């Protein structure tokens, strides 16, 4: 069964450094998402991406964040200058097409900012 | 503003018992209500979902009950098993929007 994959599984970085989290959505899915989950808290929406542009973003997704689909398979989240409060699990998700509501999540990347 | 409220925060059930998790929402524009199951260290996995045009949906041991007038929906796990021990999140989304609003999660423990 196709699944969303994410790399790395765990990333440790120093405050102020740039990080790039990578995702490979399910093939032939058209909608892509990033969510985050601070330890012990609920999953929060960051951004959605369709047709090579951001379609929605939350107030968490400020100028420090950016997303990109550099080729036909990868979907990346970049945090330009990490802060301690960026430490969280970051989940990528994808959805097949317009009208379909089910989003399929990857296993996540644990980001630790020290 | 908490769009989706979930209770209880944790739940302990004996094997074979019924687990019930409740969610409530405020935004009447929500029209899709999924439940996700999450094991430690893993991403949320879609378990079952309902639209507001039906009051109940059943898939195996998992049932969603939906009360549109009360703006509430719940997950029932029949014949709960130790393998069901996980965190369960309810969520909601609006037509035309992309993001899911998640509840705060319920940690379920099923005791053998």
PDB file of C-alpha atoms in Angstrom:
ATOM      1  CA  UNK A   1       0.000   0.000   0.000  1.00  0.00           C
ATOM      2  CA  UNK A   2       1.420   3.404  -0.962  1.00  0.00           C
ATOM      3  CA  UNK A   3       2.441   5.636   1.904  1.00  0.00           C
ATOM      4  CA  UNK A   4       3.887   9.032   2.651  1.00  0.00           C
ATOM      5  CA  UNK A   5       7.553   8.907   3.611  1.00  0.00           C
ATOM      6  CA  UNK A   6       9.579  11.500   5.485  1.00  0.00           C
ATOM      7  CA  UNK A   7      13.278  12.058   6.085  1.00  0.00           C
ATOM      8  CA  UNK A   8      15.065  12.355   8.377  1.00  0.00           C
ATOM      9  CA  UNK A   9      13.197  10.651  11.186  1.00  0.00           C
ATOM     10  CA  UNK A  10      15.033  12.806  13.724  1.00  0.00           C
ATOM     11  CA  UNK A  11      16.875  16.080  13.190  1.00  0.00           C
ATOM     12  CA  UNK A  12      18.849  17.888  15.857  1.00  0.00           C
ATOM     13  CA  UNK A  13      19.903  21.443  15.116  1.00  0.00           C
ATOM     14  CA  UNK A  14      21.191  24.486  16.925  1.00  0.00           C
ATOM     15  CA  UNK A  15      19.083  27.576  17.387  1.00  0.00           C
ATOM     16  CA  UNK A  16      19.435  29.933  14.449  1.00  0.00           C
ATOM     17  CA  UNK A  17      20.323  27.227  11.968  1.00  0.00           C
ATOM     18  CA  UNK A  18      18.338  26.422   8.846  1.00  0.00           C
ATOM     19  CA  UNK A  19      16.701  23.026   8.496  1.00  0.00           C
ATOM     20  CA  UNK A  20      14.996  21.312   5.601  1.00  0.00           C
ATOM     21  CA  UNK A  21      12.514  18.537   6.251  1.00  0.00           C
ATOM     22  CA  UNK A  22      11.741  16.265   3.350  1.00  0.00           C
ATOM     23  CA  UNK A  23       8.637  14.382   2.339  1.00  0.00           C
ATOM     24  CA  UNK A  24       7.685  12.108  -0.519  1.00  0.00           C
ATOM     25  CA  UNK A  25       3.885  12.196  -0.828  1.00  0.00           C
ATOM     26  CA  UNK A  26       1.894   9.323  -2.238  1.00  0.00           C
ATOM     27  CA  UNK A  27       2.361   9.133  -5.975  1.00  0.00           C
ATOM     28  CA  UNK A  28      -0.477  10.773  -7.979  1.00  0.00           C
ATOM     29  CA  UNK A  29      -1.653  12.789  -4.973  1.00  0.00           C
ATOM     30  CA  UNK A  30      -2.127  16.444  -5.796  1.00  0.00           C
ATOM     31  CA  UNK A  31      -2.502  18.167  -2.418  1.00  0.00           C
ATOM     32  CA  UNK A  32       0.283  18.363   0.112  1.00  0.00           C
ATOM     33  CA  UNK A  33       0.346  19.534   3.719  1.00  0.00           C
ATOM     34  CA  UNK A  34       2.616  20.153   6.652  1.00  0.00           C
ATOM     35  CA  UNK A  35       1.398  19.852  10.225  1.00  0.00           C
ATOM     36  CA  UNK A  36       3.282  19.977  13.468  1.00  0.00           C
ATOM     37  CA  UNK A  37       2.741  18.431  16.885  1.00  0.00           C
ATOM     38  CA  UNK A  38       4.515  19.840  19.908  1.00  0.00           C
ATOM     39  CA  UNK A  39       5.194  17.049  22.399  1.00  0.00           C
ATOM     40  CA  UNK A  40       1.999  16.033  24.177  1.00  0.00           C
ATOM     41  CA  UNK A  41      -0.169  18.519  22.302  1.00  0.00           C
ATOM     42  CA  UNK A  42      -2.563  18.358  19.393  1.00  0.00           C
ATOM     43  CA  UNK A  43      -1.649  18.275  15.733  1.00  0.00           C
ATOM     44  CA  UNK A  44      -1.659  21.771  14.199  1.00  0.00           C
ATOM     45  CA  UNK A  45      -1.969  22.761  10.556  1.00  0.00           C
ATOM     46  CA  UNK A  46       0.897  24.737   9.043  1.00  0.00           C
ATOM     47  CA  UNK A  47       0.399  24.954   5.292  1.00  0.00           C
ATOM     48  CA  UNK A  48      -1.238  23.379   2.272  1.00  0.00           C
ATOM     49  CA  UNK A  49       0.205  23.280  -1.230  1.00  0.00           C
ATOM     50  CA  UNK A  50      -1.502  22.643  -4.565  1.00  0.00           C
ATOM     51  CA  UNK A  51      -0.562  23.263  -8.152  1.00  0.00           C
ATOM     52  CA  UNK A  52       2.888  24.503  -7.145  1.00  0.00           C
ATOM     53  CA  UNK A  53       1.706  27.186  -4.796  1.00  0.00           C
ATOM     54  CA  UNK A  54       0.569  27.663  -1.222  1.00  0.00           C
ATOM     55  CA  UNK A  55      -3.211  27.403  -1.021  1.00  0.00           C
ATOM     56  CA  UNK A  56      -3.603  28.017   2.711  1.00  0.00           C
ATOM     57  CA  UNK A  57      -1.394  28.711   5.679  1.00  0.00           C
ATOM     58  CA  UNK A  58      -1.893  29.150   9.391  1.00  0.00           C
ATOM     59  CA  UNK A  59      -0.612  31.978  11.564  1.00  0.00           C
ATOM     60  CA  UNK A  60       2.139  29.624  12.734  1.00  0.00           C
ATOM     61  CA  UNK A  61       3.556  29.589   9.190  1.00  0.00           C
ATOM     62  CA  UNK A  62       5.402  32.909   9.313  1.00  0.00           C
ATOM     63  CA  UNK A  63       8.252  34.250   7.205  1.00  0.00           C
ATOM     64  CA  UNK A  64      10.674  31.786   8.790  1.00  0.00           C
ATOM     65  CA  UNK A  65       8.911  28.935   7.019  1.00  0.00           C
ATOM     66  CA  UNK A  66       8.800  28.063   3.345  1.00  0.00           C
ATOM     67  CA  UNK A  67       7.709  25.095   1.276  1.00  0.00           C
ATOM     68  CA  UNK A  68       8.816  23.820  -2.064  1.00  0.00           C
ATOM     69  CA  UNK A  69       8.186  21.007  -4.474  1.00  0.00           C
ATOM     70  CA  UNK A  70      11.588  20.952  -6.167  1.00  0.00           C
ATOM     71  CA  UNK A  71      10.817  17.996  -8.424  1.00  0.00           C
ATOM     72  CA  UNK A  72       7.955  15.662  -9.204  1.00  0.00           C
ATOM     73  CA  UNK A  73       8.211  13.662  -6.019  1.00  0.00           C
ATOM     74  CA  UNK A  74       9.651  15.633  -3.093  1.00  0.00           C
ATOM     75  CA  UNK A  75       7.892  18.198  -0.921  1.00  0.00           C
ATOM     76  CA  UNK A  76      10.043  20.143   1.516  1.00  0.00           C
ATOM     77  CA  UNK A  77       9.559  22.370   4.543  1.00  0.00           C
ATOM     78  CA  UNK A  78      12.350  24.835   5.283  1.00  0.00           C
ATOM     79  CA  UNK A  79      12.734  26.663   8.553  1.00  0.00           C
ATOM     80  CA  UNK A  80      15.130  29.497   7.940  1.00  0.00           C
ATOM     81  CA  UNK A  81      16.339  30.305  11.442  1.00  0.00           C
ATOM     82  CA  UNK A  82      15.180  27.780  13.991  1.00  0.00           C
ATOM     83  CA  UNK A  83      13.994  28.734  17.454  1.00  0.00           C
ATOM     84  CA  UNK A  84      13.712  26.572  20.547  1.00  0.00           C
ATOM     85  CA  UNK A  85       9.924  26.615  20.193  1.00  0.00           C
ATOM     86  CA  UNK A  86      10.180  25.017  16.751  1.00  0.00           C
ATOM     87  CA  UNK A  87      11.016  21.729  18.468  1.00  0.00           C
ATOM     88  CA  UNK A  88       8.169  19.406  17.510  1.00  0.00           C
ATOM     89  CA  UNK A  89       7.141  16.484  15.327  1.00  0.00           C
ATOM     90  CA  UNK A  90       6.522  17.656  11.791  1.00  0.00           C
ATOM     91  CA  UNK A  91       4.110  15.605   9.721  1.00  0.00           C
ATOM     92  CA  UNK A  92       3.683  15.695   5.998  1.00  0.00           C
ATOM     93  CA  UNK A  93       0.340  14.635   4.532  1.00  0.00           C
ATOM     94  CA  UNK A  94      -1.116  14.261   1.079  1.00  0.00           C
ATOM     95  CA  UNK A  95      -4.532  13.988  -0.534  1.00  0.00           C
ATOM     96  CA  UNK A  96      -5.420  12.558  -3.943  1.00  0.00           C
ATOM     97  CA  UNK A  97      -7.593  15.189  -5.604  1.00  0.00           C
ATOM     98  CA  UNK A  98     -10.216  17.871  -5.252  1.00  0.00           C
ATOM     99  CA  UNK A  99     -13.357  16.512  -3.620  1.00  0.00           C
ATOM    100  CA  UNK A 100     -11.535  13.798  -1.705  1.00  0.00           C
ATOM    101  CA  UNK A 101     -11.234  14.675   1.960  1.00  0.00           C
ATOM    102  CA  UNK A 102      -8.979  11.931   3.333  1.00  0.00           C
ATOM    103  CA  UNK A 103      -5.480  13.085   4.158  1.00  0.00           C
ATOM    104  CA  UNK A 104      -2.737  10.503   4.578  1.00  0.00           C
ATOM    105  CA  UNK A 105       0.034  11.263   7.021  1.00  0.00           C
ATOM    106  CA  UNK A 106       3.688  10.325   7.012  1.00  0.00           C
ATOM    107  CA  UNK A 107       5.551   9.000  10.064  1.00  0.00           C
ATOM    108  CA  UNK A 108       6.921  12.426  10.940  1.00  0.00           C
ATOM    109  CA  UNK A 109      10.275  14.080  11.555  1.00  0.00           C
ATOM    110  CA  UNK A 110      11.176  14.872  15.118  1.00  0.00           C
ATOM    111  CA  UNK A 111      12.947  18.237  15.141  1.00  0.00           C
ATOM    112  CA  UNK A 112      14.950  19.106  18.231  1.00  0.00           C
ATOM    113  CA  UNK A 113      16.340  22.629  18.455  1.00  0.00           C
ATOM    114  CA  UNK A 114      19.031  23.096  21.109  1.00  0.00           C
TER     115      UNK A 114
ATOM    116  CA  UNK B   1      -9.790  29.568  19.805  1.00  0.00           C
ATOM    117  CA  UNK B   2     -10.271  25.831  20.075  1.00  0.00           C
ATOM    118  CA  UNK B   3     -12.263  24.718  17.064  1.00  0.00           C
ATOM    119  CA  UNK B   4     -12.685  21.113  18.189  1.00  0.00           C
ATOM    120  CA  UNK B   5     -12.924  20.038  21.816  1.00  0.00           C
ATOM    121  CA  UNK B   6     -12.181  16.435  22.766  1.00  0.00           C
ATOM    122  CA  UNK B   7     -12.727  14.431  25.935  1.00  0.00           C
ATOM    123  CA  UNK B   8     -11.617  12.602  27.930  1.00  0.00           C
ATOM    124  CA  UNK B   9      -7.900  13.303  27.911  1.00  0.00           C
ATOM    125  CA  UNK B  10      -7.180   9.720  28.903  1.00  0.00           C
ATOM    126  CA  UNK B  11      -9.229   6.553  29.133  1.00  0.00           C
ATOM    127  CA  UNK B  12      -8.583   3.146  30.628  1.00  0.00           C
ATOM    128  CA  UNK B  13     -10.808   0.281  29.522  1.00  0.00           C
ATOM    129  CA  UNK B  14     -10.807  -3.429  30.229  1.00  0.00           C
ATOM    130  CA  UNK B  15     -10.280  -5.811  27.328  1.00  0.00           C
ATOM    131  CA  UNK B  16     -13.637  -6.545  25.734  1.00  0.00           C
ATOM    132  CA  UNK B  17     -15.176  -3.308  26.972  1.00  0.00           C
ATOM    133  CA  UNK B  18     -16.464  -0.329  25.016  1.00  0.00           C
ATOM    134  CA  UNK B  19     -14.274   2.750  24.622  1.00  0.00           C
ATOM    135  CA  UNK B  20     -16.099   6.032  24.012  1.00  0.00           C
ATOM    136  CA  UNK B  21     -14.396   9.280  23.031  1.00  0.00           C
ATOM    137  CA  UNK B  22     -16.346  12.480  22.523  1.00  0.00           C
ATOM    138  CA  UNK B  23     -15.793  15.586  20.432  1.00  0.00           C
ATOM    139  CA  UNK B  24     -17.667  18.837  20.050  1.00  0.00           C
ATOM    140  CA  UNK B  25     -17.319  21.605  17.505  1.00  0.00           C
ATOM    141  CA  UNK B  26     -18.570  25.151  17.107  1.00  0.00           C
ATOM    142  CA  UNK B  27     -18.137  25.938  13.437  1.00  0.00           C
ATOM    143  CA  UNK B  28     -21.265  24.874  11.535  1.00  0.00           C
ATOM    144  CA  UNK B  29     -19.321  25.095   8.286  1.00  0.00           C
ATOM    145  CA  UNK B  30     -17.488  21.870   9.194  1.00  0.00           C
ATOM    146  CA  UNK B  31     -18.739  19.042   7.031  1.00  0.00           C
ATOM    147  CA  UNK B  32     -16.149  16.291   7.373  1.00  0.00           C
ATOM    148  CA  UNK B  33     -15.226  14.600  10.636  1.00  0.00           C
ATOM    149  CA  UNK B  34     -12.423  12.027  10.644  1.00  0.00           C
ATOM    150  CA  UNK B  35     -10.894  10.100  13.504  1.00  0.00           C
ATOM    151  CA  UNK B  36      -7.184   9.391  13.531  1.00  0.00           C
ATOM    152  CA  UNK B  37      -5.273   6.767  15.520  1.00  0.00           C
ATOM    153  CA  UNK B  38      -1.695   7.469  16.512  1.00  0.00           C
ATOM    154  CA  UNK B  39       0.806   5.045  18.016  1.00  0.00           C
ATOM    155  CA  UNK B  40       3.909   6.384  19.775  1.00  0.00           C
ATOM    156  CA  UNK B  41       6.500   7.619  17.312  1.00  0.00           C
ATOM    157  CA  UNK B  42       4.162   7.254  14.343  1.00  0.00           C
ATOM    158  CA  UNK B  43       2.051   9.614  12.295  1.00  0.00           C
ATOM    159  CA  UNK B  44      -1.724   9.834  12.645  1.00  0.00           C
ATOM    160  CA  UNK B  45      -3.498   7.119  10.641  1.00  0.00           C
ATOM    161  CA  UNK B  46      -7.021   7.655   9.348  1.00  0.00           C
ATOM    162  CA  UNK B  47      -9.383   5.316  11.150  1.00  0.00           C
ATOM    163  CA  UNK B  48     -12.882   6.267  10.101  1.00  0.00           C
ATOM    164  CA  UNK B  49     -14.677   9.412   8.929  1.00  0.00           C
ATOM    165  CA  UNK B  50     -18.234  10.712   8.698  1.00  0.00           C
ATOM    166  CA  UNK B  51     -20.135  13.438   6.885  1.00  0.00           C
ATOM    167  CA  UNK B  52     -23.067  15.226   8.566  1.00  0.00           C
ATOM    168  CA  UNK B  53     -25.697  13.712   6.293  1.00  0.00           C
ATOM    169  CA  UNK B  54     -25.642  10.486   8.314  1.00  0.00           C
ATOM    170  CA  UNK B  55     -25.957   9.956  12.063  1.00  0.00           C
ATOM    171  CA  UNK B  56     -23.822   6.858  12.327  1.00  0.00           C
ATOM    172  CA  UNK B  57     -21.082   5.057  10.459  1.00  0.00           C
ATOM    173  CA  UNK B  58     -19.687   1.678  11.385  1.00  0.00           C
ATOM    174  CA  UNK B  59     -16.539  -0.048  10.223  1.00  0.00           C
ATOM    175  CA  UNK B  60     -15.775  -3.268  12.024  1.00  0.00           C
ATOM    176  CA  UNK B  61     -15.445  -2.572  15.745  1.00  0.00           C
ATOM    177  CA  UNK B  62     -15.320   1.201  15.205  1.00  0.00           C
ATOM    178  CA  UNK B  63     -18.449   3.353  15.070  1.00  0.00           C
ATOM    179  CA  UNK B  64     -18.858   7.112  14.737  1.00  0.00           C
ATOM    180  CA  UNK B  65     -22.055   8.622  16.124  1.00  0.00           C
ATOM    181  CA  UNK B  66     -22.892  12.104  14.876  1.00  0.00           C
ATOM    182  CA  UNK B  67     -25.356  14.575  16.373  1.00  0.00           C
ATOM    183  CA  UNK B  68     -25.649  17.566  14.066  1.00  0.00           C
ATOM    184  CA  UNK B  69     -28.023  19.585  16.241  1.00  0.00           C
ATOM    185  CA  UNK B  70     -25.751  19.220  19.267  1.00  0.00           C
ATOM    186  CA  UNK B  71     -22.599  19.689  17.158  1.00  0.00           C
ATOM    187  CA  UNK B  72     -21.090  16.588  18.708  1.00  0.00           C
ATOM    188  CA  UNK B  73     -19.621  13.372  17.431  1.00  0.00           C
ATOM    189  CA  UNK B  74     -18.129  10.384  19.156  1.00  0.00           C
ATOM    190  CA  UNK B  75     -16.025   7.317  18.495  1.00  0.00           C
ATOM    191  CA  UNK B  76     -17.083   3.985  19.946  1.00  0.00           C
ATOM    192  CA  UNK B  77     -14.652   1.079  19.972  1.00  0.00           C
ATOM    193  CA  UNK B  78     -16.478  -2.153  20.657  1.00  0.00           C
ATOM    194  CA  UNK B  79     -14.735  -5.189  22.151  1.00  0.00           C
ATOM    195  CA  UNK B  80     -11.666  -3.072  22.892  1.00  0.00           C
ATOM    196  CA  UNK B  81      -8.353  -4.899  22.591  1.00  0.00           C
ATOM    197  CA  UNK B  82      -4.864  -4.170  24.011  1.00  0.00           C
ATOM    198  CA  UNK B  83      -3.745  -3.482  20.433  1.00  0.00           C
ATOM    199  CA  UNK B  84      -6.182  -0.553  20.359  1.00  0.00           C
ATOM    200  CA  UNK B  85      -4.064   1.217  22.981  1.00  0.00           C
ATOM    201  CA  UNK B  86      -3.071   4.452  21.226  1.00  0.00           C
ATOM    202  CA  UNK B  87      -3.899   8.135  21.104  1.00  0.00           C
ATOM    203  CA  UNK B  88      -7.064   9.004  19.216  1.00  0.00           C
ATOM    204  CA  UNK B  89      -7.679  12.382  17.629  1.00  0.00           C
ATOM    205  CA  UNK B  90     -10.921  13.679  16.265  1.00  0.00           C
ATOM    206  CA  UNK B  91     -10.720  16.321  13.562  1.00  0.00           C
ATOM    207  CA  UNK B  92     -12.935  18.465  11.378  1.00  0.00           C
ATOM    208  CA  UNK B  93     -12.667  20.396   8.163  1.00  0.00           C
ATOM    209  CA  UNK B  94     -14.748  22.667   5.966  1.00  0.00           C
ATOM    210  CA  UNK B  95     -15.651  22.174   2.352  1.00  0.00           C
ATOM    211  CA  UNK B  96     -13.251  24.049   0.107  1.00  0.00           C
ATOM    212  CA  UNK B  97     -10.681  24.410   2.857  1.00  0.00           C
ATOM    213  CA  UNK B  98      -7.644  22.240   3.137  1.00  0.00           C
ATOM    214  CA  UNK B  99      -6.710  22.117   6.747  1.00  0.00           C
ATOM    215  CA  UNK B 100      -7.869  19.731   9.412  1.00  0.00           C
ATOM    216  CA  UNK B 101      -8.624  21.090  12.871  1.00  0.00           C
ATOM    217  CA  UNK B 102      -7.615  18.466  15.404  1.00  0.00           C
ATOM    218  CA  UNK B 103      -8.905  17.820  18.896  1.00  0.00           C
ATOM    219  CA  UNK B 104      -6.460  17.568  21.776  1.00  0.00           C
ATOM    220  CA  UNK B 105      -6.321  13.764  21.706  1.00  0.00           C
ATOM    221  CA  UNK B 106      -7.360  10.913  23.992  1.00  0.00           C
ATOM    222  CA  UNK B 107      -4.836   8.417  25.230  1.00  0.00           C
ATOM    223  CA  UNK B 108      -6.588   5.054  25.358  1.00  0.00           C
ATOM    224  CA  UNK B 109      -5.182   2.182  27.387  1.00  0.00           C
ATOM    225  CA  UNK B 110      -6.855  -1.203  27.112  1.00  0.00           C
ATOM    226  CA  UNK B 111      -5.971  -3.461  30.015  1.00  0.00           C
ATOM    227  CA  UNK B 112      -5.744  -7.211  29.304  1.00  0.00           C
TER     228      UNK B 112
END
